[in-house]
Every structure is written in C-alpha cells, then in structure tokens.
Short mmCIF file of C-alpha atoms in Angstrom, two decimals:
data_model
loop_
_atom_site.label_atom_id
_atom_site.label_comp_id
_atom_site.label_asym_id
_atom_site.label_seq_id
_atom_site.Cartn_x
_atom_site.Cartn_y
_atom_site.Cartn_z
CA UNK E 18 -19.35 12.55 7.90
CA UNK E 19 -15.75 13.51 8.52
CA UNK E 20 -15.35 17.29 8.68
CA UNK E 21 -12.02 19.09 8.19
CA UNK E 22 -11.93 22.79 9.07
CA UNK E 23 -8.90 24.48 7.50
CA UNK E 24 -7.48 27.74 8.86
CA UNK E 25 -4.22 29.50 9.59
CA UNK E 26 -2.59 32.94 9.79
CA UNK E 27 -3.52 35.26 6.95
CA UNK E 28 -1.57 34.82 3.73
CA UNK E 29 -0.38 31.30 4.59
CA UNK E 30 -2.23 29.64 1.69
CA UNK E 31 -5.04 28.03 3.66
CA UNK E 32 -7.48 28.08 0.69
CA UNK E 33 -4.95 26.24 -1.48
CA UNK E 34 -4.32 23.68 1.26
CA UNK E 35 -8.06 23.23 1.79
CA UNK E 36 -8.39 22.36 -1.90
CA UNK E 37 -5.39 20.01 -1.65
CA UNK E 38 -6.96 18.30 1.39
CA UNK E 39 -10.27 17.85 -0.46
CA UNK E 40 -8.52 16.37 -3.50
CA UNK E 41 -6.56 13.98 -1.25
CA UNK E 42 -9.75 12.84 0.47
CA UNK E 43 -11.46 12.26 -2.88
CA UNK E 44 -8.42 10.40 -4.20
CA UNK E 45 -8.65 8.05 -1.20
CA UNK E 46 -12.20 7.11 -2.17
CA UNK E 47 -14.32 9.44 -0.01
CA UNK E 48 -17.06 11.46 -1.69
CA UNK E 49 -16.02 14.96 -0.70
CA UNK E 50 -17.56 18.44 -0.61
CA UNK E 51 -15.22 21.45 -0.54
CA UNK E 52 -16.68 24.74 0.72
CA UNK E 53 -14.84 28.04 0.34
CA UNK E 54 -15.59 31.75 0.32
CA UNK E 55 -12.62 32.68 -1.86
CA UNK E 56 -12.43 31.59 -5.51
CA UNK E 57 -10.10 28.68 -6.24
CA UNK E 58 -8.37 28.63 -9.66
CA UNK E 59 -9.59 25.78 -11.81
CA UNK E 60 -12.65 25.04 -9.66
CA UNK E 61 -16.25 26.06 -10.45
CA UNK E 62 -17.56 29.13 -8.63
CA UNK E 63 -21.23 28.11 -8.21
CA UNK E 64 -22.98 28.51 -4.87
CA UNK E 65 -24.45 25.00 -5.16
CA UNK E 66 -22.28 21.86 -5.09
CA UNK E 67 -20.73 21.47 -8.55
CA UNK E 68 -18.78 18.47 -9.79
CA UNK E 69 -14.97 18.82 -9.93
CA UNK E 70 -13.97 15.16 -10.15
CA UNK E 71 -15.87 11.91 -9.80
CA UNK E 72 -15.72 12.13 -5.99
CA UNK E 73 -15.23 15.86 -5.40
CA UNK E 74 -17.79 18.70 -5.45
CA UNK E 75 -17.16 22.37 -4.74
CA UNK E 76 -19.50 25.09 -3.49
CA UNK E 77 -18.58 28.74 -3.04
CA UNK E 78 -20.15 30.90 -0.34
CA UNK E 79 -21.71 34.13 -1.65
CA UNK E 80 -22.21 36.15 1.54
CA UNK E 81 -23.76 39.10 -0.31
CA UNK E 82 -26.48 36.95 -1.89
CA UNK E 83 -27.14 35.27 1.46
CA UNK E 84 -27.47 38.63 3.22
CA UNK E 85 -29.96 39.93 0.65
CA UNK E 86 -32.03 36.74 0.78
CA UNK E 87 -32.16 36.73 4.59
CA UNK E 88 -33.16 40.40 4.86
CA UNK E 89 -35.79 40.05 2.13
CA UNK E 90 -37.32 37.07 3.93
CA UNK E 91 -37.26 38.99 7.22
CA UNK E 92 -39.16 41.87 5.60
CA UNK E 93 -41.77 39.47 4.28
CA UNK E 94 -42.28 37.79 7.65
CA UNK E 95 -42.45 41.14 9.44
CA UNK E 96 -44.72 42.75 6.86
CA UNK E 97 -47.53 43.27 9.38
CA UNK E 98 -45.35 45.14 11.84
CA UNK E 99 -43.65 47.17 9.10
CA UNK E 100 -47.00 48.21 7.63
CA UNK E 101 -48.23 49.16 11.09
CA UNK E 102 -45.40 51.63 11.65
CA UNK E 103 -45.38 52.84 8.05
CA UNK E 104 -41.90 51.54 7.22
CA UNK E 105 -40.75 51.45 3.61
CA UNK E 106 -39.52 48.16 2.12
CA UNK E 107 -35.94 47.73 0.88
CA UNK E 108 -35.44 46.17 -2.55
CA UNK E 109 -32.81 43.49 -2.96
CA UNK E 110 -30.85 45.63 -5.41
CA UNK E 111 -30.32 48.39 -2.85
CA UNK E 112 -29.21 46.13 0.01
CA UNK E 113 -25.52 46.44 0.87
CA UNK E 114 -23.79 43.64 2.75
CA UNK E 115 -23.10 44.54 6.37
CA UNK E 116 -20.12 43.56 8.56
CA UNK E 117 -20.60 40.12 10.06
CA UNK E 118 -22.62 38.75 7.15
CA UNK E 119 -19.74 36.53 5.84
CA UNK E 120 -19.65 34.72 9.19
CA UNK E 121 -23.42 34.20 9.19
CA UNK E 122 -23.31 33.00 5.58
CA UNK E 123 -20.64 30.44 6.50
CA UNK E 124 -22.71 29.20 9.46
CA UNK E 125 -25.72 28.85 7.14
CA UNK E 126 -23.61 26.83 4.69
CA UNK E 127 -22.36 24.56 7.48
CA UNK E 128 -25.98 23.96 8.49
CA UNK E 129 -26.88 22.98 4.92
CA UNK E 130 -24.03 20.47 4.92
CA UNK E 131 -24.73 19.12 8.42
CA UNK E 132 -28.53 18.97 8.61
CA UNK E 133 -29.93 20.80 5.60
CA UNK E 134 -30.51 19.97 1.95
CA UNK E 135 -26.86 19.06 1.30
CA UNK E 136 -26.74 16.53 4.14
CA UNK E 137 -28.63 13.93 2.11
CA UNK E 138 -26.14 13.96 -0.80
CA UNK E 139 -24.04 11.16 0.71
CA UNK E 140 -20.80 13.06 1.32
CA UNK E 141 -18.26 11.19 3.40
CA UNK E 142 -15.92 14.16 3.90
CA UNK E 143 -16.60 17.89 4.25
CA UNK E 144 -13.64 20.26 3.86
CA UNK E 145 -14.28 23.89 4.84
CA UNK E 146 -11.96 26.80 4.07
CA UNK E 147 -12.32 28.99 7.17
CA UNK E 148 -11.27 32.65 7.61
CA UNK E 149 -7.83 33.50 9.10
CA UNK E 150 -6.96 31.88 12.40
CA UNK E 151 -8.14 34.51 14.91
CA UNK E 152 -11.43 35.01 13.04
CA UNK E 153 -11.91 31.26 12.64
CA UNK E 154 -11.72 30.56 16.38
CA UNK E 155 -14.27 33.30 17.04
CA UNK E 156 -16.49 31.87 14.30
CA UNK E 157 -16.41 28.34 15.74
CA UNK E 158 -17.49 29.74 19.11
CA UNK E 159 -20.32 31.79 17.56
CA UNK E 160 -23.08 29.10 17.46
CA UNK E 161 -22.81 28.49 21.20
CA UNK E 162 -22.78 32.24 21.92
CA UNK E 163 -25.72 33.06 19.66
CA UNK E 164 -27.82 30.26 21.16
CA UNK E 165 -27.13 31.67 24.61
CA UNK E 166 -28.26 35.12 23.45
CA UNK E 167 -31.48 33.66 22.05
CA UNK E 168 -32.21 31.84 25.32
CA UNK E 169 -31.71 35.05 27.28
CA UNK E 170 -33.69 37.30 24.94
CA UNK E 171 -36.48 34.80 24.19
CA UNK E 172 -36.54 32.38 27.14
CA UNK E 173 -38.44 29.13 27.37
CA UNK E 174 -41.16 30.90 29.34
CA UNK E 175 -42.32 32.65 26.14
CA UNK E 176 -45.58 30.65 26.27
CA UNK E 177 -46.58 32.74 29.29
CA UNK E 178 -45.46 35.88 27.50
CA UNK E 179 -47.72 35.06 24.55
CA UNK E 180 -50.68 34.60 26.87
CA UNK E 181 -50.04 37.99 28.48
CA UNK E 182 -49.39 39.80 25.20
CA UNK E 183 -52.87 41.36 24.83
CA UNK E 184 -52.73 42.72 28.40
CA UNK E 185 -49.18 44.01 27.99
CA UNK E 186 -50.11 45.65 24.70
CA UNK E 187 -52.92 47.59 26.42
CA UNK E 188 -50.63 48.68 29.25
CA UNK E 189 -47.75 49.69 26.98
CA UNK E 190 -49.89 51.19 24.24
CA UNK E 191 -47.90 49.40 21.53
CA UNK E 192 -48.31 45.95 19.95
CA UNK E 193 -46.23 43.11 21.39
CA UNK E 194 -43.82 41.07 19.22
CA UNK E 195 -45.69 38.86 16.79
CA UNK E 196 -45.66 35.08 16.72
CA UNK E 197 -43.23 35.08 13.80
CA UNK E 198 -40.50 36.41 16.11
CA UNK E 199 -40.63 33.34 18.34
CA UNK E 200 -40.92 31.01 15.36
CA UNK E 201 -37.91 32.65 13.69
CA UNK E 202 -35.91 32.35 16.91
CA UNK E 203 -36.79 28.65 17.17
CA UNK E 204 -35.67 28.05 13.58
CA UNK E 205 -32.38 29.87 14.12
CA UNK E 206 -31.75 27.99 17.36
CA UNK E 207 -32.25 24.67 15.54
CA UNK E 208 -29.85 25.74 12.77
CA UNK E 209 -27.23 26.91 15.26
CA UNK E 210 -27.63 23.69 17.28
CA UNK E 211 -26.85 21.65 14.14
CA UNK E 212 -23.73 23.72 13.42
CA UNK E 213 -22.61 23.51 17.05
CA UNK E 214 -23.04 19.74 16.95
CA UNK E 215 -20.95 19.62 13.77
CA UNK E 216 -18.12 21.62 15.38
CA UNK E 217 -18.17 19.48 18.53
CA UNK E 218 -18.54 16.15 16.73
CA UNK E 219 -15.87 13.48 17.27
CA UNK E 220 -15.38 13.30 13.50
CA UNK E 221 -14.55 17.01 13.15
CA UNK E 222 -10.94 18.16 13.09
CA UNK E 223 -9.11 21.44 12.68
CA UNK E 224 -6.26 21.58 10.15
CA UNK E 225 -3.78 24.43 10.64
CA UNK E 226 -1.81 26.00 7.78
CA UNK E 227 1.15 28.34 8.37
CA UNK E 228 4.26 29.50 6.56
CA UNK E 229 7.34 28.96 8.79
CA UNK E 230 8.36 32.21 10.45
CA UNK E 231 8.34 34.07 13.75
CA UNK E 232 4.99 35.81 13.16
CA UNK E 233 3.26 32.54 12.30
CA UNK E 234 4.84 30.92 15.37
CA UNK E 235 3.37 33.59 17.64
CA UNK E 236 -0.06 33.18 16.04
CA UNK E 237 0.03 29.40 16.46
CA UNK E 238 1.04 29.66 20.13
CA UNK E 239 -1.90 31.97 20.80
CA UNK E 240 -4.15 29.62 18.85
CA UNK E 241 -3.23 26.69 21.10
CA UNK E 242 -4.73 28.57 24.01
CA UNK E 243 -7.90 29.35 22.06
CA UNK E 244 -8.24 25.75 20.91
CA UNK E 245 -7.90 24.49 24.49
CA UNK E 246 -10.42 27.01 25.80
CA UNK E 247 -13.06 25.77 23.36
CA UNK E 248 -12.07 22.11 23.62
CA UNK E 249 -10.90 21.81 20.00
CA UNK E 250 -7.96 19.76 18.76
CA UNK E 251 -6.00 19.89 15.52
CA UNK E 252 -5.09 16.74 13.59
CA UNK E 253 -2.39 18.30 11.38
CA UNK E 254 -0.18 21.37 11.10
CA UNK E 255 0.82 22.05 7.50
CA UNK E 256 4.00 24.08 7.10
CA UNK E 257 3.43 25.65 3.70
CA UNK E 258 5.91 27.01 1.15
CA UNK E 259 8.95 25.27 2.64
CA UNK E 260 12.11 26.15 0.70
CA UNK E 261 14.78 23.60 -0.32
CA UNK E 262 17.30 22.98 2.45
CA UNK E 263 20.36 23.58 0.28
CA UNK E 264 20.90 26.46 -2.10
CA UNK E 265 23.95 28.13 -3.61
CA UNK E 266 22.28 31.51 -3.27
CA UNK E 267 23.23 33.03 0.13
CA UNK E 268 19.91 34.87 0.45
CA UNK E 269 17.83 31.72 -0.14
CA UNK E 270 20.15 29.68 2.05
CA UNK E 271 19.68 32.10 4.95
CA UNK E 272 15.87 32.11 4.51
CA UNK E 273 15.80 28.31 4.34
CA UNK E 274 17.90 28.10 7.52
CA UNK E 275 15.45 30.34 9.37
CA UNK E 276 12.56 28.22 8.14
CA UNK E 277 14.34 25.08 9.29
CA UNK E 278 14.89 26.53 12.76
CA UNK E 279 11.21 27.45 13.00
CA UNK E 280 10.16 24.00 11.82
CA UNK E 281 12.31 22.45 14.55
CA UNK E 282 10.39 24.44 17.17
CA UNK E 283 7.06 23.40 15.65
CA UNK E 284 7.98 19.72 15.70
CA UNK E 285 8.91 20.06 19.39
CA UNK E 286 5.77 22.04 20.36
CA UNK E 287 3.13 20.18 18.34
CA UNK E 288 4.34 16.67 17.50
CA UNK E 289 3.60 13.86 18.13
CA UNK E 290 0.07 14.85 19.24
CA UNK E 291 -0.30 17.03 16.14
CA UNK E 292 1.89 15.88 13.21
CA UNK E 293 3.68 18.54 11.18
CA UNK E 294 3.56 18.14 7.40
CA UNK E 295 6.02 20.14 5.29
CA UNK E 296 4.56 21.25 1.93
CA UNK E 297 7.31 22.25 -0.47
CA UNK E 298 7.38 25.63 -2.19
CA UNK E 299 6.57 24.95 -5.85
CA UNK E 300 8.14 28.18 -7.06
CA UNK E 301 4.71 29.34 -8.24
CA UNK E 302 1.13 29.59 -7.03
CA UNK E 303 -0.60 26.18 -7.31
CA UNK E 304 -3.27 26.41 -10.00
CA UNK E 305 -3.94 22.92 -11.27
CA UNK E 306 -4.87 19.58 -9.74
CA UNK E 307 -1.33 18.36 -10.41
CA UNK E 308 0.07 21.34 -8.48
CA UNK E 309 -2.21 20.57 -5.54
CA UNK E 310 -1.25 16.90 -5.64
CA UNK E 311 2.45 17.90 -5.60
CA UNK E 312 1.93 19.39 -2.13
CA UNK E 313 1.40 15.78 -0.91
CA UNK E 314 -1.07 16.85 1.79
CA UNK E 315 -2.27 13.79 3.73
CA UNK E 316 -5.91 12.83 3.41
CA UNK E 317 -7.94 13.01 6.64
CA UNK E 318 -7.50 9.81 8.61
CA UNK E 319 -10.05 8.04 10.75
CA UNK E 320 -8.72 8.92 14.18
CA UNK E 321 -10.79 10.92 16.62
CA UNK E 322 -9.81 14.55 16.48
CA UNK E 323 -12.68 16.84 17.44
CA UNK E 324 -14.03 17.71 20.87
CA UNK E 325 -15.06 14.32 22.17
CA UNK E 326 -15.94 15.63 25.62
CA UNK E 327 -15.59 18.71 27.76
CA UNK E 328 -11.88 19.48 28.25
CA UNK E 329 -12.10 20.27 31.95
CA UNK E 330 -12.25 18.04 35.02
CA UNK E 331 -13.01 18.36 38.74
CA UNK E 332 -10.74 17.34 41.60
CA UNK E 333 -11.81 17.06 45.24
CA UNK E 334 -11.41 15.13 48.47
CA UNK E 335 -14.34 14.12 50.72
CA UNK E 336 -14.65 15.91 54.04
CA UNK E 337 -16.91 15.54 57.06
CA UNK E 338 -20.42 14.16 56.50
CA UNK E 339 -19.60 13.49 52.86
CA UNK E 340 -19.17 17.18 52.02
CA UNK E 341 -15.90 17.86 50.13
CA UNK E 342 -13.52 20.20 51.88
CA UNK E 343 -12.76 21.85 48.53
CA UNK E 344 -13.41 21.17 44.85
CA UNK E 345 -11.03 22.28 42.10
CA UNK E 346 -12.22 22.93 38.54
CA UNK E 347 -9.30 22.35 36.13
CA UNK E 348 -8.96 23.54 32.54
CA UNK E 349 -5.79 23.07 30.43
CA UNK E 350 -4.73 26.37 28.84
CA UNK E 351 -1.33 25.81 27.19
CA UNK E 352 0.46 29.05 26.43
CA UNK E 353 -1.76 31.21 28.65
CA UNK E 354 -0.20 33.84 30.93
CA UNK E 355 -1.66 35.15 34.16
CA UNK E 356 -1.79 38.76 32.98
CA UNK E 357 -4.15 37.81 30.11
CA UNK E 358 -6.60 35.89 32.30
CA UNK E 359 -9.92 37.22 33.55
CA UNK E 360 -12.40 35.05 35.44
CA UNK E 361 -15.86 36.07 36.66
CA UNK E 362 -18.43 33.88 38.44
CA UNK E 363 -22.03 34.82 37.73
CA UNK E 364 -24.70 32.49 39.01
CA UNK E 365 -24.31 29.14 37.28
CA UNK E 366 -21.76 30.43 34.77
CA UNK E 367 -18.04 31.14 34.59
CA UNK E 368 -17.07 34.03 32.29
CA UNK E 369 -13.53 33.24 31.17
CA UNK E 370 -11.32 35.51 29.05
CA UNK E 371 -7.84 34.47 27.91
CA UNK E 372 -6.20 37.17 25.82
CA UNK E 373 -8.44 37.69 22.76
CA UNK E 374 -10.49 34.55 23.46
CA UNK E 375 -13.69 34.52 25.47
CA UNK E 376 -16.05 31.78 26.60
CA UNK E 377 -18.98 31.47 28.98
CA UNK E 378 -19.09 28.05 30.64
CA UNK E 379 -21.96 26.60 32.63
CA UNK E 380 -20.46 25.01 35.72
CA UNK E 381 -21.23 21.48 36.86
CA UNK E 382 -24.16 20.98 39.22
CA UNK E 383 -21.85 20.16 42.17
CA UNK E 384 -20.07 23.52 41.80
CA UNK E 385 -23.29 25.51 41.78
CA UNK E 386 -23.60 24.79 45.50
CA UNK E 387 -20.16 26.29 46.13
CA UNK E 388 -18.48 29.66 46.32
CA UNK E 389 -15.25 30.52 44.50
CA UNK E 390 -12.37 30.66 46.99
CA UNK E 391 -9.44 31.24 44.63
CA UNK E 392 -7.80 30.52 41.28
CA UNK E 393 -4.30 29.86 39.96
CA UNK E 394 -2.58 29.18 36.64
CA UNK E 395 0.11 26.53 37.08
CA UNK E 396 1.97 24.54 34.41
CA UNK E 397 -0.54 25.57 31.74
CA UNK E 398 -3.59 24.49 33.75
CA UNK E 399 -6.13 26.91 35.22
CA UNK E 400 -7.36 25.68 38.60
CA UNK E 401 -10.39 27.38 40.17
CA UNK E 402 -11.05 26.44 43.81
CA UNK E 403 -14.63 26.07 45.02
CA UNK E 404 -15.67 25.82 48.67
CA UNK E 405 -18.98 24.01 49.36
CA UNK E 406 -21.72 26.13 50.91
CA UNK E 407 -22.96 24.17 53.98
CA UNK E 408 -26.43 25.64 53.53
CA UNK E 409 -26.73 24.28 49.99
CA UNK E 410 -24.73 21.05 50.14
CA UNK E 411 -26.78 17.96 51.09
CA UNK E 412 -25.53 16.18 54.22
CA UNK E 413 -25.13 12.42 54.51
CA UNK E 414 -27.04 10.90 57.49
#
C-alpha cells in the first residue's frame, strides 16, 4: 500500500490538499482511503470508511470517542485492582478528552489501516491528513519513542518478575501489577510496531503543503532538519494559493511578486529532489470535487520516497592489528546550526537534539566498543568521532 502523509505549516490548506491528493490517486485507478481529523466539505463524516466515489473512501478520526473507549476498556481490564483499592468507576458520559488524545487516536487509526481491520479492504493508497508541520514530525517519531518507553518500563525480563511477584508482594505489603498490565503492554507494542513500520516503509512519503511567504519558508527550512534527523523524505512540496503573476491592481501585483520570489527560493532549495507544485488560488475555498480537481495536484507516483534505510553512515580507516584508528558516525542535517545541537552518549545510545527535534539512536555494534572523542557540524553533516577502546576491540592474530 502506498501511503501519503500530508502536512504543512498551520493555515496552509493541508486538509484540502490531502483531499485533492486522494481524489487524484482514485482518478488514476488506485482504490484510496482518505483519513482526516478535520471535517472536509462535501465528504461524509463517519468514523468508518465511507464511500465517496467508486475508488475513494473517507474516514474521520473522532479523538474524543477513541479516548472514552480506551479509558472504559482500561477500567474493565483493571477492575480487580480498582475494586481492591475502592476506586469509583468513571462513566463514558463524564469522561473529558485529555491533551495528547488526538495523537493517540491518529496512531490507532494508522494501525487499523496498516495491520488492523481496515488493512484487508484492498486499498492501494492511503492518504492521511496530519496535524501542522511541527506537530506532525513529533507524531511520526512517537511510535519509536513509546516503544522505547515500554521496553524500559516493562523489560523482556518480565517473566522473572512474574515469578517473583508473590514474594515481592509479601515484602512490599501491596499487590504487584496484574498479568493484564503485561498483556496490555504487549498489545500496544505490537500496534506501535505496525505504525512504525508504516512510517518507515519504502512506499510511504511525506507531502508538504505551504502558502508562499517568509514564515512558511522558515518553517520548511526547520522541517528539512527534522526530516533528515528521522530519516524521512518528501516526494512533493505543494505551494498553495498561488496568485496570478500579472494583475492591474498594485496591491495584488506586489503580493504576487513576493510569492514569486519565495517560489524561486523553494525551487532552488527543494528541486529537483523534491518537486514543487504550484496550486493556483481559486478565489474561494475549494468545496466541491471540481474545485479540488482544479488544483491539479499530482497523484502519488511509484518512486521510492520513504525511509528506505538508516540515513547515517560510518567512515573509518584500519589501524594496527586491524583496529581502526578512528571511526566517524555521519548524519546529514541540512539547515542545522551548531548552537541548536546537543549530543549525549549514554551506553549504547546517542541522545541527539536539533532545535525542537529530538531522537534517541542506538549506535552500531562497532561503535559500542568505542568512546566519543569529538563532534563537528560541517557542510550540513554532523560527524561524531569515536575512538576504539583497546580493551573492548577484538585484535587480529
């Protein structure tokens, strides 16, 4: 299944362009599912896939309903513990959606499309309307982060913990976590693994939507760094609401000239690796299928666009007895500046922060036998130098 994740700076019309992308994919013969959290004029608002055209279905994410269903199920599974401590149950009608629930609802929906009940419907293309750009990049990194948290909080050695639970309960004087906790964690890990695989799949691409202007340009430059950090690539940048080049009105002519200047910078910065498509301003908000078709958004093509492999590489020269004199771990970070970088080595992991973006990377096995001897950011590439530890590095006879 080809997956197209649509995002962009707030107010750029990403939901409209997501719908236009889905219609284009369906028009090119691919059975398509469009997923959005915001309502789309003219499209059904059901939470289950509902027919729009012969090849296009639409499903809307209801984060409030998802939150209530998840918390109600949690109460049912934890009924024994809740009864033990005398806790009162919460009815679904009194549950108020908490911050963060829209992100979890979207991840749940992606799981249904990737490996759940929707995955057997035969869709060839999945188009997802993501939140604004900064939130979207954090969301795409969330499955990997949450799985790491689960591994740390409920490690693989939990079998031993279950065997010791009766003894620990006597020592602590309180009951140990019930079996349902580990089972729930295993289910969530499997769901998150499916979503992570979808994000990292070779057939997954990110489609960026922005209205030409200085603020959008700054947001896109920052996004390039975040995309590189997480190994994601975009297949298209849609410049939305582009005004006609020539106008007799001085005010419109000046605005169009500024847009044209911005578009020139975008073509230089992104193309040819990421094509720039200019969607004309229709003079109104698109509301019908004909309006969406008038934007002439290209349908997703078949080229590889997602994270095909890890974006970093290792450089090194052999030294005496086969031990490298130094190994260099390299990661492209276009647009990054030294002042926004923070790098911490902890055991087998590198904790890397670039401006608002954060990622924890497990280093290659060869680097685990080394100590960090320095780092530098040169020509948009972060290079971390590792020196082999003679006590840990195997020697060649």
